[in-house]
Short mmCIF file of C-alpha atoms in Angstrom, two decimals:
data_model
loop_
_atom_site.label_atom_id
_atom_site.label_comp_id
_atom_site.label_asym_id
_atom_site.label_seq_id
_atom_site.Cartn_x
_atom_site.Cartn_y
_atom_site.Cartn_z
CA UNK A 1 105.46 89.24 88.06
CA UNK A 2 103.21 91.95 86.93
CA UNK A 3 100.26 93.40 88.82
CA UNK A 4 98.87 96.30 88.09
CA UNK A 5 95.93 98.51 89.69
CA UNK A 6 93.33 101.02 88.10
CA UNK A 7 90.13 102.31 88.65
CA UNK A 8 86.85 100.40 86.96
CA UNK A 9 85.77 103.34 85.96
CA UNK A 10 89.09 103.90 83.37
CA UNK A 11 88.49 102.26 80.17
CA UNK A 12 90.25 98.59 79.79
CA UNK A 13 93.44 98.71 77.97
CA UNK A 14 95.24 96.02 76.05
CA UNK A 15 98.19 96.17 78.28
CA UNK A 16 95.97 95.24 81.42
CA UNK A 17 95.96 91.50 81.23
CA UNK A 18 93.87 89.73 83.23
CA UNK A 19 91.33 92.21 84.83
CA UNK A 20 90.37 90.99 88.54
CA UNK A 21 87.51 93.11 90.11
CA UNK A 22 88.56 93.11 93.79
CA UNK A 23 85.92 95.03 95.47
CA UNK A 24 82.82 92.53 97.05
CA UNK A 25 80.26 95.22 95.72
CA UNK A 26 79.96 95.49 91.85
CA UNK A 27 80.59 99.22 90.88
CA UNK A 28 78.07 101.65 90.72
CA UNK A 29 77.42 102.70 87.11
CA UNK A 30 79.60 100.58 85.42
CA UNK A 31 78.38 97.99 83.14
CA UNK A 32 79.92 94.13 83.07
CA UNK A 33 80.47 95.14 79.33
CA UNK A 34 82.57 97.96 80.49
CA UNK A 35 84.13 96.64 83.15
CA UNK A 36 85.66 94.13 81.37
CA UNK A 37 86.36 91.98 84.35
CA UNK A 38 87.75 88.23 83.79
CA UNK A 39 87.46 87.28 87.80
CA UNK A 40 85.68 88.51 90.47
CA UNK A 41 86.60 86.29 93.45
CA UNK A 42 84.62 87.91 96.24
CA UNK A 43 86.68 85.65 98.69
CA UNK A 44 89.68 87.65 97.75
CA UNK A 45 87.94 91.13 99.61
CA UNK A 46 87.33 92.17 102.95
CA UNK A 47 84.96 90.63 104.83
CA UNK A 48 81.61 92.64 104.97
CA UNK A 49 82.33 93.47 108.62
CA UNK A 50 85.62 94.45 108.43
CA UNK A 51 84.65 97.16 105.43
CA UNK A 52 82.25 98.39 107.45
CA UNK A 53 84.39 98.90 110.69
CA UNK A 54 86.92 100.64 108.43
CA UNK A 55 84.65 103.18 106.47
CA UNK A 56 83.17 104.16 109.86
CA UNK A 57 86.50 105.22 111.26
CA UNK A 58 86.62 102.91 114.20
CA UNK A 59 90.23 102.64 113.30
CA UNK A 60 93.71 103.26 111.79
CA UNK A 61 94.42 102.65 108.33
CA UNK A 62 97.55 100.36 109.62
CA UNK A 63 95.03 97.92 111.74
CA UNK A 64 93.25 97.73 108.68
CA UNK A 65 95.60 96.27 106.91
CA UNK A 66 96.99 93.81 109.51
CA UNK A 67 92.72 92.19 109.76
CA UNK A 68 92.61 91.83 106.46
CA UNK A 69 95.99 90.44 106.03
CA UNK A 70 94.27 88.14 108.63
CA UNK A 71 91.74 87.15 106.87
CA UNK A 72 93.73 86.60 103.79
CA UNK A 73 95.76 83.86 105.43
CA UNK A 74 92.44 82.27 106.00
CA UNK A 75 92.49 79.40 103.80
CA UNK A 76 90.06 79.84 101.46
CA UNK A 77 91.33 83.51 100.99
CA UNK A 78 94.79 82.19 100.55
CA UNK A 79 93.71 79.76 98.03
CA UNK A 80 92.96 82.63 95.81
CA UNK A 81 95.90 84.98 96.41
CA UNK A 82 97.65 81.58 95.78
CA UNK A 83 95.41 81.63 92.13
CA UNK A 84 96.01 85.54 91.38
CA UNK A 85 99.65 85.07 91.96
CA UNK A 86 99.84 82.05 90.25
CA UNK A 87 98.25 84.55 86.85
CA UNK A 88 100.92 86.99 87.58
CA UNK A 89 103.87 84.77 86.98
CA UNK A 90 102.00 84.16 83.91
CA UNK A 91 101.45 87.38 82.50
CA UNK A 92 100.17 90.89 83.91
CA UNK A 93 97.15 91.11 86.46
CA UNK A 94 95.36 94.10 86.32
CA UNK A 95 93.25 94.56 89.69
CA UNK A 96 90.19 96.80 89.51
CA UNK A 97 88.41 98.50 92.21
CA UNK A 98 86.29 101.22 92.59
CA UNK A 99 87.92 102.67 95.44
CA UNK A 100 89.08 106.22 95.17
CA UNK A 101 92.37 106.06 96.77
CA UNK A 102 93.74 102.65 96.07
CA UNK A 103 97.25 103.49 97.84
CA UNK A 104 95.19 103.65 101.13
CA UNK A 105 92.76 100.82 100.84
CA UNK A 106 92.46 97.02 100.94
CA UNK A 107 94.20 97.15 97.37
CA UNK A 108 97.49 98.31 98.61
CA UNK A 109 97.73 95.28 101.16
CA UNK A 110 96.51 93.16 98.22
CA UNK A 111 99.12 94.00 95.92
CA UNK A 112 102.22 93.89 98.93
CA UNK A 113 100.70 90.40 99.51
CA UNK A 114 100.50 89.52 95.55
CA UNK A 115 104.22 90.55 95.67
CA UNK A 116 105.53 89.01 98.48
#
């Protein structure tokens, strides 16, 4: 299984695969031409509220991760990790975001989840 992670804002590569945009907001600045994306499942991000508890600094970085890990085992949700993995065992996943830090965002918790 191979999932990868960059930035939108990198030019696409060859060796990404299949490029899934996992942020619920398109990009600023970036076109869909070059952004490349193949999916965007918008089920697959954090719920609007959540986001905006998190970027307000209501709370850790570790409770974070276990609400969205929540709401990824909602079903719909878990449909689509179900659908992401299921691409991975095929071939490499690239997931793009336009989140500065991807180690410390909903990205990181994707992937571990992707993995598991």
């Amino acid at each position: 299984m191979s999932v990868r992670v960059r930035r939108v804002y990198e030019p696409p590569e060859p060796e990404d695969g299949v490029r899934v945009l996992v942020d619920r907001l398109w990009p600023r600045g970036v076109s869909k031409d070059a952004a490349r994306v193949d999916e965007w499942p918008k089920g697959l991000t954090p719920s609007t509220e959540l986001r905006r508890w998190y970027h307000a600094g209501e709370g850790s970085y570790e409770e974070f991760a276990r609400r969205y890990e929540a709401e990824l085992a909602e079903p719909e949700a878990a449909e689509l990790v179900d659908h992401v993995r299921g691409l991975a065992r095929e071939g490499t996943v690239t997931l793009v975001t336009s989140a500065k830090e991807p180690e410390e965002s909903h990205v990181a918790v994707l992937v571990r989840l992707l993995k598991a």
